[in-house]
Amino acid sequence: MANAMLQQTVGGTLQLLSNSGTHCNVGNCSVRLLPKGFKLEVEFSKRGIYSSGKRKFNVIQASTSQTSVVGPLLAPSSSDTLDSHMKSNEVALILIRHGESLWNEKNLFTGCVDVPLTNKGVEEAIEAGHRISNIPVDMIYTSSLIRAQMTAMLAMTQHRRKKVPIILHNEDERARAWSKIYSEDTVEQSIPVITSWKLNERMYGELQGLNKQETADKFGHEKVHEWRRSYDIPPPNGESLEMCAQRAVAYFRDNIEPQLLSGKNILISAHGNSLRSIIMYLDKLTSQEVITLELSTGIPMLYIFQEGKFIRRGSPVAPTEAGVYAYTRGRLFASLLTSPSTIVLVTMLDQQLRRLAVVQLIFHMGAAT
């Protein structure tokens, strides 16, 4: 499969060697992949004659539990999707912080005030949808706030399965009756969207609606930083991150985790602090580690749920780190699934071969035996 894929993409050949690793020829270059982590050795030729020296590339160390991505990336074909590689006992959990809101743009404390997206936020949500367009989604959970709901809806307009996300209204019997769908075919082409205030952003109390810079000037940068980034100190009449985590994690454990256990692929569209709380639970972060965690707006994060365990695929681990961990039509953002036999090699060839962009080699090591 990998050989055929590589030939179709860049006209190369792939040879699997059971003991010495993998060797491939791509155009005028030779690439060698060594087992137990991989090291790239690339030889280039010009006009069909090999150059006398080897061109050194960065050494990429990898195992079956790591993700390594280098440079601009080349996507698989539309038929070669993430769900086709997933084991039957693996399900996906996607987390997306909503796109930029009108109060984000104005640098105001938003909290639980219900503010819609800016044009940039709409674009971020659509781009997030492109990035997760090949990951199966069976259910969507959002907060009760419009910016999170808009993000989920706009993202799903880009999904290759073209299913329609439909918000479920369970407020009372009349709401359930009036929103009932009577066509089984239509139900099959729909994705239920469940909203809950427990996934809301943390409530910023008396800071809501205030300008962040003006508030820092008034109360002092240290005090405002303490309100925003401490774990257990709330702003005046508001919630601390600890308080937000109590409701968000409890909701995740009681409502979302059972759906994952039943085999459902889940998308959660929520907020910086409610998602930070859930990531704290998934990654077993300490209260000190979670306060340094920053989530960019409109950036999807992927977890694989397998045998009762959450395996992160690139969740941010530092304030400036963020990534996207899913296949998309225009680029490749996830390079490794949980299968111990699957390795994805992504490397960028030098400028002489830039037309090849990035070579993606996806193969099962079992094929070498």
CSV table of C-alpha atoms in Angstrom, one decimal:
chain,number,residue,atom,x,y,z
A,1,MET,CA,0.0,0.0,0.0
A,2,ALA,CA,2.8,2.4,1.0
A,3,ASN,CA,4.7,1.6,-2.2
A,4,ALA,CA,1.7,2.3,-4.4
A,5,MET,CA,0.9,5.5,-2.5
A,6,LEU,CA,4.4,6.8,-2.8
A,7,GLN,CA,4.6,6.0,-6.5
A,8,GLN,CA,1.2,7.7,-7.1
A,9,THR,CA,2.3,10.8,-5.1
A,10,VAL,CA,5.8,11.5,-6.4
A,11,GLY,CA,6.8,8.6,-8.6
A,12,GLY,CA,9.1,6.9,-6.2
A,13,THR,CA,9.8,3.4,-5.1
A,14,LEU,CA,9.7,1.9,-1.6
A,15,GLN,CA,11.6,-1.2,-0.4
A,16,LEU,CA,10.8,-2.7,3.0
A,17,LEU,CA,13.8,-4.4,4.6
A,18,SER,CA,12.9,-6.7,7.6
A,19,ASN,CA,16.2,-6.1,9.5
A,20,SER,CA,17.8,-3.0,8.2
A,21,GLY,CA,14.8,-0.7,7.9
A,22,THR,CA,13.2,0.9,4.8
A,23,HIS,CA,14.8,2.3,1.7
A,24,CYS,CA,13.1,4.3,-1.0
A,25,ASN,CA,14.0,6.2,-4.1
A,26,VAL,CA,12.0,9.4,-4.9
A,27,GLY,CA,12.9,11.1,-8.1
A,28,ASN,CA,16.7,11.7,-7.9
A,29,CYS,CA,17.0,11.2,-4.2
A,30,SER,CA,17.5,8.2,-2.0
A,31,VAL,CA,15.8,8.0,1.5
A,32,ARG,CA,16.6,5.4,4.1
A,33,LEU,CA,14.5,4.8,7.2
A,34,LEU,CA,16.0,2.9,10.1
A,35,PRO,CA,13.9,1.0,12.6
A,36,LYS,CA,13.4,1.9,16.3
A,37,GLY,CA,13.1,5.6,15.7
A,38,PHE,CA,14.2,6.8,12.4
A,39,LYS,CA,17.0,8.7,10.9
A,40,LEU,CA,17.0,10.2,7.5
A,41,GLU,CA,19.8,9.7,5.0
A,42,VAL,CA,19.2,11.4,1.7
A,43,GLU,CA,21.3,11.3,-1.4
A,44,PHE,CA,20.6,13.6,-4.3
A,45,SER,CA,21.5,13.3,-8.0
A,46,LYS,CA,21.6,15.9,-10.7
A,47,ARG,CA,20.7,14.9,-14.3
A,48,GLY,CA,20.7,11.3,-13.2
A,49,ILE,CA,24.3,11.3,-11.8
A,50,TYR,CA,24.6,10.9,-8.0
A,51,SER,CA,26.5,13.6,-6.2
A,52,SER,CA,29.6,12.4,-4.4
A,53,GLY,CA,28.4,13.5,-0.9
A,54,LYS,CA,25.4,13.0,1.2
A,55,ARG,CA,23.1,16.0,2.2
A,56,LYS,CA,22.5,15.9,5.9
A,57,PHE,CA,19.0,16.5,7.2
A,58,ASN,CA,17.7,16.9,10.7
A,59,VAL,CA,17.7,13.6,12.6
A,60,ILE,CA,14.1,12.8,13.6
A,61,GLN,CA,13.8,10.4,16.5
A,62,ALA,CA,10.5,8.7,16.8
A,63,SER,CA,8.7,5.8,18.3
A,64,THR,CA,5.2,4.4,17.9
A,65,SER,CA,4.1,6.8,20.7
A,66,GLN,CA,5.4,10.0,19.2
A,67,THR,CA,4.5,12.5,16.5
A,68,SER,CA,7.1,14.0,14.3
A,69,VAL,CA,6.3,16.6,11.6
A,70,VAL,CA,8.7,18.7,9.6
A,71,GLY,CA,8.0,21.6,7.3
A,72,PRO,CA,5.0,22.3,5.0
A,73,LEU,CA,3.1,19.1,4.6
A,74,LEU,CA,1.4,17.1,1.9
A,75,ALA,CA,-2.0,15.6,2.5
A,76,PRO,CA,-3.1,12.1,1.6
A,77,SER,CA,-5.7,11.7,-1.1
A,78,SER,CA,-9.3,12.2,-0.1
A,79,SER,CA,-9.8,8.4,-0.1
A,80,ASP,CA,-6.9,7.9,2.3
A,81,THR,CA,-8.5,9.3,5.5
A,82,LEU,CA,-7.8,9.1,9.2
A,83,ASP,CA,-10.7,6.9,10.0
A,84,SER,CA,-9.6,4.4,7.4
A,85,HIS,CA,-6.4,3.9,9.5
A,86,MET,CA,-8.1,3.8,12.9
A,87,LYS,CA,-8.5,0.5,14.6
A,88,SER,CA,-12.1,-0.6,15.4
A,89,ASN,CA,-11.4,-0.1,19.1
A,90,GLU,CA,-10.1,3.5,18.7
A,91,VAL,CA,-12.3,6.5,18.7
A,92,ALA,CA,-11.4,10.2,18.2
A,93,LEU,CA,-11.9,13.1,20.6
A,94,ILE,CA,-11.5,16.5,19.0
A,95,LEU,CA,-11.3,19.7,21.1
A,96,ILE,CA,-11.7,23.1,19.5
A,97,ARG,CA,-11.5,26.5,21.3
A,98,HIS,CA,-14.0,28.8,19.6
A,99,GLY,CA,-12.8,31.3,17.0
A,100,GLU,CA,-12.1,34.9,17.8
A,101,SER,CA,-15.1,36.7,19.3
A,102,LEU,CA,-16.1,40.3,19.0
A,103,TRP,CA,-14.9,40.9,22.6
A,104,ASN,CA,-11.7,39.0,21.9
A,105,GLU,CA,-11.1,41.6,19.2
A,106,LYS,CA,-11.9,44.5,21.6
A,107,ASN,CA,-9.6,43.0,24.3
A,108,LEU,CA,-12.5,42.7,26.8
A,109,PHE,CA,-13.1,40.2,29.5
A,110,THR,CA,-15.9,38.0,28.1
A,111,GLY,CA,-16.4,35.1,30.4
A,112,CYS,CA,-20.1,33.9,30.2
A,113,VAL,CA,-21.3,36.9,28.3
A,114,ASP,CA,-22.8,35.5,25.1
A,115,VAL,CA,-20.8,37.2,22.3
A,116,PRO,CA,-20.7,36.0,18.6
A,117,LEU,CA,-17.6,35.5,16.4
A,118,THR,CA,-15.8,38.2,14.4
A,119,ASN,CA,-15.2,37.7,10.6
A,120,LYS,CA,-11.8,36.4,11.6
A,121,GLY,CA,-13.4,34.0,14.1
A,122,VAL,CA,-15.7,32.7,11.3
A,123,GLU,CA,-12.6,32.1,9.1
A,124,GLU,CA,-10.9,30.3,12.0
A,125,ALA,CA,-13.9,28.0,12.5
A,126,ILE,CA,-14.0,27.2,8.8
A,127,GLU,CA,-10.3,26.5,8.7
A,128,ALA,CA,-10.7,24.3,11.8
A,129,GLY,CA,-13.3,22.4,9.8
A,130,HIS,CA,-10.9,21.9,6.9
A,131,ARG,CA,-8.4,20.4,9.3
A,132,ILE,CA,-10.7,17.9,10.8
A,133,SER,CA,-12.6,17.2,7.6
A,134,ASN,CA,-11.5,13.5,7.4
A,135,ILE,CA,-11.9,12.6,11.1
A,136,PRO,CA,-15.2,10.8,11.8
A,137,VAL,CA,-17.6,12.8,14.1
A,138,ASP,CA,-20.7,11.1,15.6
A,139,MET,CA,-21.6,13.6,18.3
A,140,ILE,CA,-20.9,17.2,19.1
A,141,TYR,CA,-20.8,18.9,22.5
A,142,THR,CA,-20.7,22.6,22.9
A,143,SER,CA,-21.2,25.2,25.6
A,144,SER,CA,-24.5,27.2,25.8
A,145,LEU,CA,-22.6,30.2,24.3
A,146,ILE,CA,-23.1,31.2,20.7
A,147,ARG,CA,-19.4,31.6,19.9
A,148,ALA,CA,-18.8,27.9,20.7
A,149,GLN,CA,-21.9,26.8,18.8
A,150,MET,CA,-21.0,28.9,15.7
A,151,THR,CA,-17.5,27.4,15.7
A,152,ALA,CA,-18.9,23.8,15.7
A,153,MET,CA,-21.5,24.5,13.1
A,154,LEU,CA,-19.1,26.3,10.7
A,155,ALA,CA,-16.4,23.7,11.2
A,156,MET,CA,-18.8,20.9,10.2
A,157,THR,CA,-19.8,22.6,7.0
A,158,GLN,CA,-16.4,21.5,5.7
A,159,HIS,CA,-16.6,17.9,6.7
A,160,ARG,CA,-16.3,15.4,3.9
A,161,ARG,CA,-19.2,13.3,5.2
A,162,LYS,CA,-21.6,16.3,4.8
A,163,LYS,CA,-23.7,15.4,7.7
A,164,VAL,CA,-25.8,18.1,9.2
A,165,PRO,CA,-25.2,19.1,12.8
A,166,ILE,CA,-28.5,19.6,14.6
A,167,ILE,CA,-28.8,21.1,18.1
A,168,LEU,CA,-31.0,18.9,20.4
A,169,HIS,CA,-33.6,20.8,22.4
A,170,ASN,CA,-34.4,18.9,25.6
A,171,GLU,CA,-35.5,21.8,27.7
A,172,ASP,CA,-39.0,20.4,28.1
A,173,GLU,CA,-41.5,18.0,26.5
A,174,ARG,CA,-42.7,20.6,24.0
A,175,ALA,CA,-39.2,21.4,22.8
A,176,ARG,CA,-38.5,17.7,22.3
A,177,ALA,CA,-41.8,17.2,20.4
A,178,TRP,CA,-41.4,20.3,18.2
A,179,SER,CA,-37.9,19.5,17.1
A,180,LYS,CA,-38.5,15.8,16.4
A,181,ILE,CA,-37.2,14.4,13.1
A,182,TYR,CA,-39.6,11.9,11.4
A,183,SER,CA,-37.3,10.6,8.6
A,184,GLU,CA,-34.9,7.8,9.5
A,185,ASP,CA,-32.7,8.7,6.5
A,186,THR,CA,-32.5,12.3,7.6
A,187,VAL,CA,-31.5,11.2,11.1
A,188,GLU,CA,-28.8,9.0,9.6
A,189,GLN,CA,-27.4,12.1,7.8
A,190,SER,CA,-27.4,14.2,11.0
A,191,ILE,CA,-25.0,14.7,13.9
A,192,PRO,CA,-26.6,15.4,17.3
A,193,VAL,CA,-25.3,18.6,19.0
A,194,ILE,CA,-25.7,18.7,22.8
A,195,THR,CA,-25.2,22.0,24.6
A,196,SER,CA,-24.4,22.5,28.2
A,197,TRP,CA,-23.6,25.6,30.4
A,198,LYS,CA,-21.1,23.3,32.2
A,199,LEU,CA,-18.8,23.7,29.2
A,200,ASN,CA,-19.1,27.5,29.3
A,201,GLU,CA,-16.1,29.7,29.8
A,202,ARG,CA,-15.3,30.4,33.4
A,203,MET,CA,-17.4,33.3,34.8
A,204,TYR,CA,-15.2,36.3,35.2
A,205,GLY,CA,-17.5,38.1,37.7
A,206,GLU,CA,-17.0,41.8,37.9
A,207,LEU,CA,-14.4,41.8,35.2
A,208,GLN,CA,-16.8,40.9,32.5
A,209,GLY,CA,-17.1,43.6,29.9
A,210,LEU,CA,-14.0,45.5,31.2
A,211,ASN,CA,-11.0,46.2,28.9
A,212,LYS,CA,-8.1,44.0,29.9
A,213,GLN,CA,-5.4,46.6,29.6
A,214,GLU,CA,-7.4,49.3,31.5
A,215,THR,CA,-8.2,46.8,34.2
A,216,ALA,CA,-4.5,46.0,34.6
A,217,ASP,CA,-3.7,49.7,34.7
A,218,LYS,CA,-6.3,50.2,37.4
A,219,PHE,CA,-5.7,47.1,39.7
A,220,GLY,CA,-2.1,46.4,38.7
A,221,HIS,CA,-0.7,43.9,36.3
A,222,GLU,CA,0.2,41.4,39.0
A,223,LYS,CA,-3.3,41.3,40.5
A,224,VAL,CA,-5.0,40.9,37.1
A,225,HIS,CA,-2.5,38.2,36.1
A,226,GLU,CA,-3.3,36.4,39.4
A,227,TRP,CA,-7.0,36.6,38.6
A,228,ARG,CA,-6.4,35.3,35.0
A,229,ARG,CA,-3.7,32.7,35.5
A,230,SER,CA,-3.9,31.4,39.1
A,231,TYR,CA,-5.6,28.1,39.7
A,232,ASP,CA,-7.6,28.7,42.8
A,233,ILE,CA,-7.9,32.5,43.1
A,234,PRO,CA,-11.1,33.8,41.4
A,235,PRO,CA,-11.7,37.4,40.2
A,236,PRO,CA,-14.2,39.4,42.2
A,237,ASN,CA,-17.5,37.5,42.4
A,238,GLY,CA,-16.3,35.1,39.6
A,239,GLU,CA,-15.0,31.6,39.1
A,240,SER,CA,-11.4,30.4,39.6
A,241,LEU,CA,-10.0,27.9,37.1
A,242,GLU,CA,-10.4,25.3,39.9
A,243,MET,CA,-14.2,26.1,40.1
A,244,CYS,CA,-14.5,25.9,36.3
A,245,ALA,CA,-12.7,22.6,36.2
A,246,GLN,CA,-15.0,21.1,38.8
A,247,ARG,CA,-18.1,21.6,36.6
A,248,ALA,CA,-16.4,21.0,33.2
A,249,VAL,CA,-14.6,17.8,34.2
A,250,ALA,CA,-17.6,16.4,36.0
A,251,TYR,CA,-19.7,16.9,32.9
A,252,PHE,CA,-17.1,15.3,30.7
A,253,ARG,CA,-16.8,12.3,32.9
A,254,ASP,CA,-20.6,11.9,33.4
A,255,ASN,CA,-21.8,12.6,29.8
A,256,ILE,CA,-19.0,12.5,27.2
A,257,GLU,CA,-16.7,9.8,28.4
A,258,PRO,CA,-19.5,7.2,28.3
A,259,GLN,CA,-20.2,8.1,24.7
A,260,LEU,CA,-16.5,7.5,23.9
A,261,LEU,CA,-16.6,4.2,25.7
A,262,SER,CA,-19.6,3.2,23.5
A,263,GLY,CA,-17.5,3.9,20.4
A,264,LYS,CA,-18.7,7.4,19.4
A,265,ASN,CA,-16.3,9.9,17.9
A,266,ILE,CA,-16.8,13.2,19.7
A,267,LEU,CA,-16.1,16.8,18.9
A,268,ILE,CA,-16.1,19.4,21.7
A,269,SER,CA,-16.3,23.0,20.8
A,270,ALA,CA,-15.9,25.1,23.9
A,271,HIS,CA,-13.6,27.8,25.6
A,272,GLY,CA,-10.1,28.4,26.8
A,273,ASN,CA,-10.7,27.6,30.4
A,274,SER,CA,-13.3,24.8,30.1
A,275,LEU,CA,-11.0,23.0,27.6
A,276,ARG,CA,-8.0,23.7,29.7
A,277,SER,CA,-9.8,22.0,32.5
A,278,ILE,CA,-10.6,19.0,30.4
A,279,ILE,CA,-7.0,18.7,29.1
A,280,MET,CA,-5.8,18.8,32.7
A,281,TYR,CA,-8.0,15.7,33.3
A,282,LEU,CA,-7.0,14.0,30.1
A,283,ASP,CA,-3.2,14.6,30.4
A,284,LYS,CA,-3.1,14.4,34.2
A,285,LEU,CA,-1.6,17.8,34.5
A,286,THR,CA,-0.9,19.4,37.9
A,287,SER,CA,-2.5,22.7,38.9
A,288,GLN,CA,0.9,24.4,38.2
A,289,GLU,CA,1.2,22.8,34.7
A,290,VAL,CA,-2.4,23.7,33.7
A,291,ILE,CA,-2.0,27.5,34.4
A,292,THR,CA,0.8,27.7,31.8
A,293,LEU,CA,-1.4,26.0,29.1
A,294,GLU,CA,-2.5,28.3,26.3
A,295,LEU,CA,-5.0,27.3,23.6
A,296,SER,CA,-5.2,29.2,20.4
A,297,THR,CA,-8.6,30.1,18.9
A,298,GLY,CA,-9.8,27.8,16.2
A,299,ILE,CA,-7.0,25.2,16.6
A,300,PRO,CA,-8.3,21.6,16.8
A,301,MET,CA,-6.6,19.1,19.1
A,302,LEU,CA,-6.9,15.4,18.7
A,303,TYR,CA,-6.9,12.6,21.3
A,304,ILE,CA,-7.3,8.9,20.5
A,305,PHE,CA,-9.4,7.0,23.1
A,306,GLN,CA,-8.4,3.4,23.2
A,307,GLU,CA,-9.0,0.8,25.9
A,308,GLY,CA,-10.1,3.4,28.4
A,309,LYS,CA,-7.1,5.6,27.9
A,310,PHE,CA,-6.7,9.0,26.3
A,311,ILE,CA,-3.6,9.2,24.0
A,312,ARG,CA,-2.9,12.8,23.0
A,313,ARG,CA,-1.7,13.6,19.6
A,314,GLY,CA,0.1,16.9,20.1
A,315,SER,CA,-1.9,18.6,22.8
A,316,PRO,CA,-0.1,21.8,23.7
A,317,VAL,CA,2.5,21.5,26.5
A,318,ALA,CA,3.8,25.1,26.8
A,319,PRO,CA,2.3,28.5,26.5
A,320,THR,CA,3.4,29.1,22.9
A,321,GLU,CA,2.8,25.7,21.5
A,322,ALA,CA,-0.3,24.7,19.6
A,323,GLY,CA,-0.9,22.4,16.8
A,324,VAL,CA,-3.4,20.6,14.6
A,325,TYR,CA,-3.5,16.9,14.6
A,326,ALA,CA,-5.7,15.7,11.8
A,327,TYR,CA,-5.6,14.9,8.2
A,328,THR,CA,-6.9,17.6,5.9
A,329,ARG,CA,-7.2,18.0,2.2
A,330,GLY,CA,-4.4,20.7,1.9
A,331,ARG,CA,-1.9,19.5,4.5
A,332,LEU,CA,-1.1,16.7,6.9
A,333,PHE,CA,-1.4,17.6,10.6
A,334,ALA,CA,-1.3,14.3,12.3
A,335,SER,CA,1.4,11.8,11.7
A,336,LEU,CA,0.8,8.9,14.0
A,337,LEU,CA,-2.1,6.8,15.3
A,338,THR,CA,-2.0,4.5,18.3
A,339,SER,CA,-1.4,1.3,16.3
A,340,PRO,CA,2.1,0.1,17.3
A,341,SER,CA,2.7,-1.1,13.8
A,342,THR,CA,2.1,2.2,12.1
A,343,ILE,CA,4.8,4.7,11.4
A,344,VAL,CA,4.4,7.9,9.4
A,345,LEU,CA,7.5,9.5,8.0
A,346,VAL,CA,7.2,13.1,6.9
A,347,THR,CA,10.3,14.9,5.6
A,348,MET,CA,10.9,17.9,3.4
A,349,LEU,CA,13.3,17.6,0.5
A,350,ASP,CA,15.8,20.4,-0.3
A,351,GLN,CA,15.1,23.2,-2.6
A,352,GLN,CA,16.3,21.3,-5.7
A,353,LEU,CA,13.4,19.0,-5.2
A,354,ARG,CA,10.9,21.4,-3.8
A,355,ARG,CA,8.4,20.4,-6.4
A,356,LEU,CA,8.0,17.2,-4.4
A,357,ALA,CA,7.2,19.2,-1.2
A,358,VAL,CA,7.0,16.6,1.5
A,359,VAL,CA,7.2,12.8,1.1
A,360,GLN,CA,4.8,11.0,3.3
A,361,LEU,CA,5.5,7.3,3.8
A,362,ILE,CA,2.8,5.4,5.6
A,363,PHE,CA,3.3,1.7,6.0
A,364,HIS,CA,2.9,-1.2,8.4
A,365,MET,CA,6.1,-2.7,9.7
A,366,GLY,CA,4.4,-6.1,9.6
A,367,ALA,CA,4.6,-5.9,5.8
A,368,ALA,CA,8.4,-6.2,6.1
A,369,THR,CA,8.3,-9.7,7.6
